[in-house]
PDB file of C-alpha atoms in Angstrom:
ATOM      1  CA  MET A   1      97.356 111.170  87.617  1.00  0.00           C
ATOM      2  CA  LYS A   2     100.746 111.521  89.584  1.00  0.00           C
ATOM      3  CA  LYS A   3     103.046 108.668  89.858  1.00  0.00           C
ATOM      4  CA  ILE A   4     105.131 107.584  92.887  1.00  0.00           C
ATOM      5  CA  ILE A   5     107.479 104.481  93.325  1.00  0.00           C
ATOM      6  CA  ILE A   6     107.800 103.476  96.947  1.00  0.00           C
ATOM      7  CA  VAL A   7     110.976 101.631  97.464  1.00  0.00           C
ATOM      8  CA  ASP A   8     110.976  99.868 101.010  1.00  0.00           C
ATOM      9  CA  ASP A   9     111.398  96.293 102.257  1.00  0.00           C
ATOM     10  CA  GLU A  10     109.118  96.627 105.132  1.00  0.00           C
ATOM     11  CA  PRO A  11     105.676  95.221 104.153  1.00  0.00           C
ATOM     12  CA  ASN A  12     103.665  97.235 106.835  1.00  0.00           C
ATOM     13  CA  ILE A  13     105.170 100.599 105.741  1.00  0.00           C
ATOM     14  CA  VAL A  14     104.755  99.774 101.890  1.00  0.00           C
ATOM     15  CA  MET A  15     101.083  98.834 102.746  1.00  0.00           C
ATOM     16  CA  THR A  16     100.398 101.921 104.658  1.00  0.00           C
ATOM     17  CA  LEU A  17     102.000 104.193 102.095  1.00  0.00           C
ATOM     18  CA  GLU A  18     100.365 102.432  99.187  1.00  0.00           C
ATOM     19  CA  TYR A  19      96.995 102.741 100.578  1.00  0.00           C
ATOM     20  CA  THR A  20      97.605 106.485 101.464  1.00  0.00           C
ATOM     21  CA  PHE A  21      98.945 107.538  98.202  1.00  0.00           C
ATOM     22  CA  LYS A  22      96.276 105.603  96.168  1.00  0.00           C
ATOM     23  CA  LYS A  23      93.579 107.483  98.465  1.00  0.00           C
ATOM     24  CA  HIS A  24      95.233 110.671  97.323  1.00  0.00           C
ATOM     25  CA  ASN A  25      95.026 109.850  93.668  1.00  0.00           C
ATOM     26  CA  PHE A  26      98.549 108.607  92.957  1.00  0.00           C
ATOM     27  CA  GLU A  27      99.357 105.854  90.643  1.00  0.00           C
ATOM     28  CA  VAL A  28     101.394 103.604  92.900  1.00  0.00           C
ATOM     29  CA  TYR A  29     104.373 101.346  92.081  1.00  0.00           C
ATOM     30  CA  ILE A  30     105.990  99.157  94.589  1.00  0.00           C
ATOM     31  CA  ALA A  31     109.750  97.796  94.668  1.00  0.00           C
ATOM     32  CA  ARG A  32     111.196  96.008  97.756  1.00  0.00           C
ATOM     33  CA  ASP A  33     114.712  97.073  96.951  1.00  0.00           C
ATOM     34  CA  GLY A  34     116.923  99.249  94.789  1.00  0.00           C
ATOM     35  CA  SER A  35     117.164  96.639  91.992  1.00  0.00           C
ATOM     36  CA  GLU A  36     113.370  96.374  91.660  1.00  0.00           C
ATOM     37  CA  ALA A  37     113.061 100.017  91.623  1.00  0.00           C
ATOM     38  CA  LEU A  38     115.626 100.285  88.782  1.00  0.00           C
ATOM     39  CA  GLU A  39     113.674  97.644  86.877  1.00  0.00           C
ATOM     40  CA  ILE A  40     110.411  99.625  87.144  1.00  0.00           C
ATOM     41  CA  LEU A  41     112.180 102.836  86.177  1.00  0.00           C
ATOM     42  CA  LYS A  42     113.008 101.229  82.816  1.00  0.00           C
ATOM     43  CA  SER A  43     109.280 101.624  81.823  1.00  0.00           C
ATOM     44  CA  VAL A  44     107.918 104.338  84.342  1.00  0.00           C
ATOM     45  CA  ILE A  45     109.012 107.884  84.816  1.00  0.00           C
ATOM     46  CA  PRO A  46     107.443 108.800  88.167  1.00  0.00           C
ATOM     47  CA  ASP A  47     106.742 112.403  89.737  1.00  0.00           C
ATOM     48  CA  VAL A  48     108.608 111.193  92.794  1.00  0.00           C
ATOM     49  CA  ILE A  49     110.598 108.281  94.244  1.00  0.00           C
ATOM     50  CA  MET A  50     110.314 107.432  97.935  1.00  0.00           C
ATOM     51  CA  LEU A  51     113.506 105.484  98.936  1.00  0.00           C
ATOM     52  CA  ASP A  52     114.362 103.625 102.180  1.00  0.00           C
ATOM     53  CA  VAL A  53     118.146 103.696 102.780  1.00  0.00           C
ATOM     54  CA  MET A  54     118.513 100.096 104.341  1.00  0.00           C
ATOM     55  CA  MET A  55     117.397  97.508 101.957  1.00  0.00           C
ATOM     56  CA  PRO A  56     118.745  94.272 100.626  1.00  0.00           C
ATOM     57  CA  LYS A  57     120.611  93.898  97.462  1.00  0.00           C
ATOM     58  CA  VAL A  58     121.067  97.459  96.288  1.00  0.00           C
ATOM     59  CA  ASP A  59     120.461 100.055  99.032  1.00  0.00           C
ATOM     60  CA  GLY A  60     118.958 103.453  98.940  1.00  0.00           C
ATOM     61  CA  TYR A  61     122.051 105.525  98.576  1.00  0.00           C
ATOM     62  CA  GLN A  62     123.427 103.261  95.643  1.00  0.00           C
ATOM     63  CA  THR A  63     119.861 103.381  94.067  1.00  0.00           C
ATOM     64  CA  LEU A  64     119.929 107.322  94.336  1.00  0.00           C
ATOM     65  CA  LYS A  65     123.443 107.488  92.657  1.00  0.00           C
ATOM     66  CA  LEU A  66     122.156 105.249  89.747  1.00  0.00           C
ATOM     67  CA  ILE A  67     118.995 107.369  89.462  1.00  0.00           C
ATOM     68  CA  LYS A  68     120.958 110.663  89.166  1.00  0.00           C
ATOM     69  CA  GLU A  69     123.508 109.099  86.589  1.00  0.00           C
ATOM     70  CA  ASN A  70     120.477 108.460  84.312  1.00  0.00           C
ATOM     71  CA  LYS A  71     119.855 111.259  81.886  1.00  0.00           C
ATOM     72  CA  GLN A  72     116.021 110.471  81.590  1.00  0.00           C
ATOM     73  CA  LEU A  73     115.677 110.124  85.568  1.00  0.00           C
ATOM     74  CA  LYS A  74     118.153 112.690  86.989  1.00  0.00           C
ATOM     75  CA  HIS A  75     115.540 115.459  87.480  1.00  0.00           C
ATOM     76  CA  THR A  76     113.042 112.985  89.076  1.00  0.00           C
ATOM     77  CA  LYS A  77     112.179 114.023  92.722  1.00  0.00           C
ATOM     78  CA  VAL A  78     113.623 111.604  95.307  1.00  0.00           C
ATOM     79  CA  VAL A  79     112.634 111.517  98.944  1.00  0.00           C
ATOM     80  CA  PHE A  80     114.551 109.193 101.588  1.00  0.00           C
ATOM     81  CA  LEU A  81     112.152 107.869 104.093  1.00  0.00           C
ATOM     82  CA  THR A  82     114.380 105.918 106.566  1.00  0.00           C
ATOM     83  CA  ALA A  83     115.152 105.193 110.031  1.00  0.00           C
ATOM     84  CA  LYS A  84     118.667 106.277 109.618  1.00  0.00           C
ATOM     85  CA  ASN A  85     118.437 109.701 111.462  1.00  0.00           C
ATOM     86  CA  LYS A  86     121.925 110.754 112.228  1.00  0.00           C
ATOM     87  CA  ALA A  87     123.065 114.150 110.938  1.00  0.00           C
ATOM     88  CA  SER A  88     125.933 112.264 108.761  1.00  0.00           C
ATOM     89  CA  ASP A  89     123.129 109.982 107.333  1.00  0.00           C
ATOM     90  CA  ILE A  90     120.852 113.056 106.380  1.00  0.00           C
ATOM     91  CA  GLU A  91     123.913 114.890 105.065  1.00  0.00           C
ATOM     92  CA  LYS A  92     124.969 111.873 102.821  1.00  0.00           C
ATOM     93  CA  GLY A  93     121.441 111.505 101.347  1.00  0.00           C
ATOM     94  CA  LEU A  94     121.216 115.287 100.558  1.00  0.00           C
ATOM     95  CA  LYS A  95     124.799 115.428  99.203  1.00  0.00           C
ATOM     96  CA  LEU A  96     123.808 112.506  96.790  1.00  0.00           C
ATOM     97  CA  GLY A  97     120.910 114.428  95.483  1.00  0.00           C
ATOM     98  CA  ALA A  98     117.788 113.621  97.443  1.00  0.00           C
ATOM     99  CA  ASP A  99     115.219 116.427  97.443  1.00  0.00           C
ATOM    100  CA  LYS A 100     113.977 115.562 100.940  1.00  0.00           C
ATOM    101  CA  TYR A 101     115.179 113.204 103.885  1.00  0.00           C
ATOM    102  CA  LEU A 102     112.403 112.186 106.160  1.00  0.00           C
ATOM    103  CA  THR A 103     112.809 109.807 109.108  1.00  0.00           C
ATOM    104  CA  LYS A 104     110.720 106.964 110.514  1.00  0.00           C
ATOM    105  CA  PRO A 105     108.614 106.814 112.512  1.00  0.00           C
ATOM    106  CA  PHE A 106     106.495 109.254 110.376  1.00  0.00           C
ATOM    107  CA  SER A 107     103.207 110.904 110.217  1.00  0.00           C
ATOM    108  CA  VAL A 108     101.283 109.931 107.089  1.00  0.00           C
ATOM    109  CA  LYS A 109      99.584 113.356 106.839  1.00  0.00           C
ATOM    110  CA  LYS A 110     103.237 115.055 106.996  1.00  0.00           C
ATOM    111  CA  ILE A 111     104.523 112.484 104.282  1.00  0.00           C
ATOM    112  CA  VAL A 112     101.598 113.315 101.871  1.00  0.00           C
ATOM    113  CA  SER A 113     101.999 117.093 102.483  1.00  0.00           C
ATOM    114  CA  GLU A 114     105.796 116.949 101.871  1.00  0.00           C
ATOM    115  CA  ILE A 115     105.375 114.921  98.740  1.00  0.00           C
ATOM    116  CA  ASN A 116     102.590 117.198  97.333  1.00  0.00           C
ATOM    117  CA  ALA A 117     104.530 120.309  98.155  1.00  0.00           C
ATOM    118  CA  LEU A 118     107.574 118.801  96.512  1.00  0.00           C
ATOM    119  CA  ILE A 119     105.962 117.900  93.204  1.00  0.00           C
ATOM    120  CA  ALA A 120     104.065 121.199  93.097  1.00  0.00           C
ATOM    121  CA  ASP A 121     107.393 123.119  92.594  1.00  0.00           C
TER     122      ASP A 121
END
């Protein structure tokens, strides 16, 4: 079973994505900010991490930086899903090592297809 960690502080988005990925046979883990995600990552190595940028405590950029510094996690696929859609935001996310940068609002169908394509590589 494929594993995904959804890191977002918006309950409606988390519920939608959790439901969707469970329906597509993913084992789903939820974190409300970067520090919760890093805690989960101590015991779970997911196929993909879906990260929001704007979150309390530890934001998405900082979380990605810490993931990429970790030897066991540095090859884990990371996808930003965020409302920050300026070219400079996208460039920053990709430069830090994100595999994809998707923006809100989003199509659930597109998200699933993007994630499946990414982890099929």
